[in-house]
Short mmCIF file of C-alpha atoms in Angstrom, two decimals:
data_model
loop_
_atom_site.label_atom_id
_atom_site.label_comp_id
_atom_site.label_asym_id
_atom_site.label_seq_id
_atom_site.Cartn_x
_atom_site.Cartn_y
_atom_site.Cartn_z
CA MET A 25 75.45 260.62 86.27
CA ASN A 26 72.23 259.00 86.84
CA ASN A 27 70.12 258.28 84.20
CA THR A 28 67.28 261.17 85.10
CA VAL A 29 70.24 263.20 84.40
CA LYS A 30 71.28 261.81 81.57
CA THR A 31 67.09 262.06 80.37
CA ALA A 32 66.83 265.71 81.68
CA LEU A 33 69.63 266.94 79.69
CA LEU A 34 68.80 264.98 76.58
CA VAL A 35 65.27 266.31 76.24
CA PHE A 36 66.77 270.11 77.06
CA GLY A 37 65.95 270.90 73.76
CA ILE A 38 62.37 270.34 73.66
CA GLY A 39 60.74 272.08 76.85
CA ILE A 40 61.16 275.39 76.08
CA LEU A 41 58.45 275.03 74.39
CA LEU A 42 56.62 275.51 77.92
CA LEU A 43 58.40 278.81 77.89
CA GLY A 44 55.48 280.58 75.55
CA SER A 45 57.99 282.27 73.58
CA PHE A 46 61.46 281.80 71.62
CA ALA A 47 63.19 285.03 73.80
CA GLY A 48 62.13 287.02 70.61
CA GLY A 49 64.24 285.01 67.98
CA PHE A 50 62.73 283.54 64.88
CA VAL A 51 62.72 280.28 63.71
CA THR A 52 63.90 279.66 59.57
CA GLY A 53 63.10 276.64 57.14
CA ASN A 54 59.72 274.63 56.56
CA LEU A 55 57.60 275.29 58.57
CA VAL A 56 54.79 278.16 57.63
CA PRO A 57 54.91 279.85 54.15
CA ILE A 58 56.14 283.48 54.80
CA SER A 59 57.02 286.88 53.21
CA LEU A 60 60.15 286.86 53.89
CA PRO A 61 62.06 283.70 52.39
CA GLY A 62 62.64 281.36 54.70
CA VAL A 63 62.20 283.48 57.98
CA VAL A 64 59.44 282.80 60.80
CA ASP A 65 58.09 285.46 62.87
CA GLU A 66 57.84 283.19 66.34
CA SER A 67 55.51 285.71 67.85
CA VAL A 68 52.77 284.20 65.85
CA PRO A 69 51.11 281.07 66.90
CA ILE A 70 52.16 278.16 64.77
CA ALA A 71 51.08 274.03 65.26
CA VAL A 72 52.84 271.86 64.38
CA PRO A 73 52.12 267.99 64.44
CA THR A 74 54.28 264.91 65.30
CA THR A 75 54.48 262.67 63.36
CA SER A 76 51.84 260.59 64.44
CA PRO A 77 49.01 261.15 67.11
CA GLU A 78 50.68 258.27 69.59
CA GLN A 79 54.15 260.38 69.64
CA GLN A 80 51.76 264.14 70.85
CA ALA A 81 51.18 264.42 74.00
CA ALA A 82 47.50 264.68 74.51
CA THR A 83 46.43 266.18 78.12
CA PRO A 84 47.83 268.90 80.36
CA ALA A 85 49.35 266.21 82.60
CA GLU A 86 51.00 264.23 79.79
CA LEU A 87 52.87 267.22 79.08
CA GLN A 88 53.52 267.90 82.41
CA ASN A 89 55.13 263.90 82.67
CA LEU A 90 57.01 265.20 79.03
CA PHE A 91 58.50 267.88 80.29
CA SER A 92 59.37 266.75 83.88
CA PRO A 93 63.01 266.59 82.93
CA PHE A 94 63.79 269.41 81.60
CA TRP A 95 63.00 271.67 84.27
CA GLU A 96 64.50 268.99 86.32
CA ALA A 97 67.53 270.07 84.50
CA TRP A 98 66.59 273.35 84.40
CA ASN A 99 67.38 273.21 88.00
CA LEU A 100 70.55 271.34 87.82
CA VAL A 101 71.93 274.10 85.68
CA HIS A 102 70.48 276.98 88.23
CA GLU A 103 71.98 274.86 91.42
CA ASN A 104 75.21 273.44 90.76
CA TYR A 105 76.76 274.83 87.29
CA VAL A 106 79.69 276.33 88.74
CA ASP A 107 80.10 279.64 86.81
CA GLN A 108 77.10 281.61 88.61
CA PRO A 109 74.89 283.21 87.13
CA VAL A 110 73.84 281.43 84.31
CA ASP A 111 72.73 283.66 81.68
CA ASP A 112 68.85 281.82 81.39
CA VAL A 113 67.96 284.03 77.86
CA ALA A 114 71.28 281.94 76.27
CA LEU A 115 69.97 278.39 78.00
CA MET A 116 67.01 278.91 76.23
CA ARG A 117 68.04 279.84 72.87
CA GLY A 118 70.11 276.82 73.14
CA ALA A 119 67.76 274.53 73.61
CA ILE A 120 65.63 275.86 70.41
CA SER A 121 68.68 275.68 68.95
CA GLY A 122 69.16 271.95 69.38
CA MET A 123 64.96 271.11 69.23
CA MET A 124 65.71 272.82 65.23
CA ASP A 125 68.49 270.66 65.12
CA ALA A 126 66.82 267.35 66.26
CA LEU A 127 64.93 268.02 62.84
CA GLY A 128 67.43 266.76 61.07
CA ASP A 129 66.25 269.19 59.14
CA GLN A 130 69.08 271.55 56.89
CA HIS A 131 66.90 274.23 56.08
CA SER A 132 65.47 274.57 59.62
CA SER A 133 67.05 276.71 62.03
CA TYR A 134 66.47 278.88 64.78
CA MET A 135 67.82 282.54 64.52
CA ASN A 136 68.15 284.91 67.23
CA PRO A 137 66.92 288.68 67.35
CA GLU A 138 70.69 290.17 66.18
CA ASP A 139 70.86 287.49 63.39
CA PHE A 140 67.55 288.01 62.05
CA GLU A 141 68.24 292.12 62.14
CA ALA A 142 71.37 291.22 60.17
CA ALA A 143 68.83 289.31 57.81
CA ASN A 144 66.68 292.23 57.75
CA ALA A 145 69.56 295.06 56.70
CA GLY A 146 69.70 294.04 53.53
CA LEU A 147 65.78 294.53 52.39
CA GLU A 148 66.24 297.84 54.08
CA GLY A 149 68.50 299.81 50.93
CA GLU A 150 71.19 299.46 52.38
CA TYR A 151 74.08 296.50 54.20
CA GLU A 152 77.51 295.84 54.97
CA GLY A 153 78.99 293.28 52.62
CA ILE A 154 80.04 291.88 49.61
CA GLY A 155 77.38 293.28 47.70
CA ALA A 156 75.60 289.89 46.01
CA TYR A 157 72.33 288.57 45.44
CA VAL A 158 71.91 285.02 46.69
CA ASP A 159 69.98 281.96 46.62
CA THR A 160 69.36 280.04 49.88
CA THR A 161 67.23 277.57 48.31
CA THR A 162 69.86 275.72 47.01
CA ASP A 163 72.01 272.96 49.31
CA TYR A 164 75.09 275.55 49.27
CA LEU A 165 74.77 280.00 49.48
CA THR A 166 75.18 280.26 45.35
CA ILE A 167 75.82 283.72 44.02
CA THR A 168 72.99 284.91 41.62
CA SER A 169 74.27 288.28 40.63
CA PRO A 170 77.65 289.94 42.02
CA ILE A 171 75.90 293.68 42.39
CA PRO A 172 77.97 296.32 40.22
CA GLY A 173 80.90 297.88 41.54
CA SER A 174 80.70 295.85 44.80
CA PRO A 175 83.48 294.02 45.96
CA ALA A 176 81.76 290.67 45.38
CA GLU A 177 82.16 291.60 41.31
CA ARG A 178 85.51 293.37 41.42
CA VAL A 179 86.73 289.68 42.96
CA GLY A 180 85.58 288.15 40.27
CA LEU A 181 82.65 286.34 41.67
CA LEU A 182 79.84 284.89 39.02
CA PRO A 183 76.36 283.69 38.76
CA GLY A 184 77.02 280.02 39.85
CA ASP A 185 78.79 280.26 42.13
CA GLN A 186 78.59 278.08 45.33
CA VAL A 187 80.05 278.93 48.62
CA ILE A 188 81.41 275.56 49.96
CA ALA A 189 83.21 277.33 52.75
CA ILE A 190 83.82 280.37 54.97
CA ASP A 191 86.63 280.90 56.79
CA GLY A 192 87.78 277.56 56.21
CA GLU A 193 84.75 276.68 57.55
CA ASP A 194 82.87 274.27 55.47
CA MET A 195 79.41 275.12 55.10
CA THR A 196 78.36 271.29 53.80
CA GLY A 197 75.04 270.82 55.96
CA THR A 198 74.96 274.56 56.55
CA ASP A 199 71.58 276.23 56.12
CA ALA A 200 72.20 278.47 53.22
CA GLU A 201 70.34 281.35 55.05
CA LEU A 202 72.60 280.87 58.13
CA ALA A 203 75.61 280.83 55.68
CA ARG A 204 74.42 283.94 54.18
CA LEU A 205 74.46 285.89 57.64
CA LYS A 206 78.45 284.67 57.89
CA VAL A 207 79.10 286.41 54.66
CA LEU A 208 77.36 289.54 55.72
CA GLY A 209 80.25 291.71 58.76
CA PRO A 210 81.35 295.33 58.95
CA ALA A 211 82.40 297.36 56.43
CA GLY A 212 86.55 297.08 55.80
CA SER A 213 86.14 293.56 57.56
CA THR A 214 87.51 290.64 55.41
CA VAL A 215 85.82 287.26 54.37
CA ILE A 216 87.18 284.29 52.64
CA LEU A 217 84.34 282.27 50.80
CA THR A 218 85.76 278.94 49.30
CA VAL A 219 83.29 278.62 45.85
CA LEU A 220 82.59 275.65 43.55
CA ARG A 221 82.12 277.13 39.80
CA GLU A 222 81.20 275.13 36.64
CA GLY A 223 83.97 274.28 34.51
CA GLU A 224 86.76 274.14 37.00
CA SER A 225 88.04 271.29 38.67
CA ALA A 226 89.01 272.61 42.20
CA PRO A 227 87.58 274.98 44.49
CA LEU A 228 88.39 278.59 44.20
CA GLU A 229 89.13 281.18 46.86
CA PHE A 230 88.39 284.67 47.10
CA THR A 231 89.25 287.08 49.88
CA ILE A 232 86.37 289.62 49.84
CA VAL A 233 87.01 293.61 51.98
CA ARG A 234 83.31 293.95 52.74
CA GLU A 235 82.04 297.33 51.87
CA LYS A 236 78.82 299.43 53.02
CA ILE A 237 76.15 298.28 49.53
CA THR A 238 73.65 300.68 48.77
CA ILE A 239 70.61 298.62 47.04
CA ALA A 240 69.17 301.79 44.39
CA ALA A 241 65.05 301.37 44.98
CA ALA A 242 63.62 299.75 42.04
CA SER A 243 61.70 302.11 39.49
#
């Protein structure tokens, strides 16, 4: 692979900014303060400065030069990838995810429209999951309170339990909001949570059958 192609692939996650939108998705993390914890509507223009003025392209010509490897990679994929046609939306979302990963911040990540809808489900009075209030501002998804009568309460989850693995997948370094989405799922399906609990010498494992959870309206 020549150096131009290598460069194109390396910057693939950056050039997506030229497409004008995030394909209906959202960005989670520390970019701007918003009403829904940890979620940013990508349709709202956001100016994010670079770490130094020298690193920021100042003119259209500089921007065109900066993103030219991206378009070269884009064209190479469309011309040479074996399984055509490629899914442009999937490429776009993958590029955004790569860009967010490049920040090196576990609290900043891309959320596609399907995941965003799932994240909002609990705000609408009813959702399918384990039935627990959680804190997503910590390093690990943390149980703050199981909902009375919920699967979470019945299996014995307690406030302060930190979810370190979901279905055997280590959550270290995973944004807690994304971990929360992994806990959600269709009623009747099973999720296995591995948690750290204060006072316990070893992690605890809970197998939980998800249910439809109704959140009582505040009085």
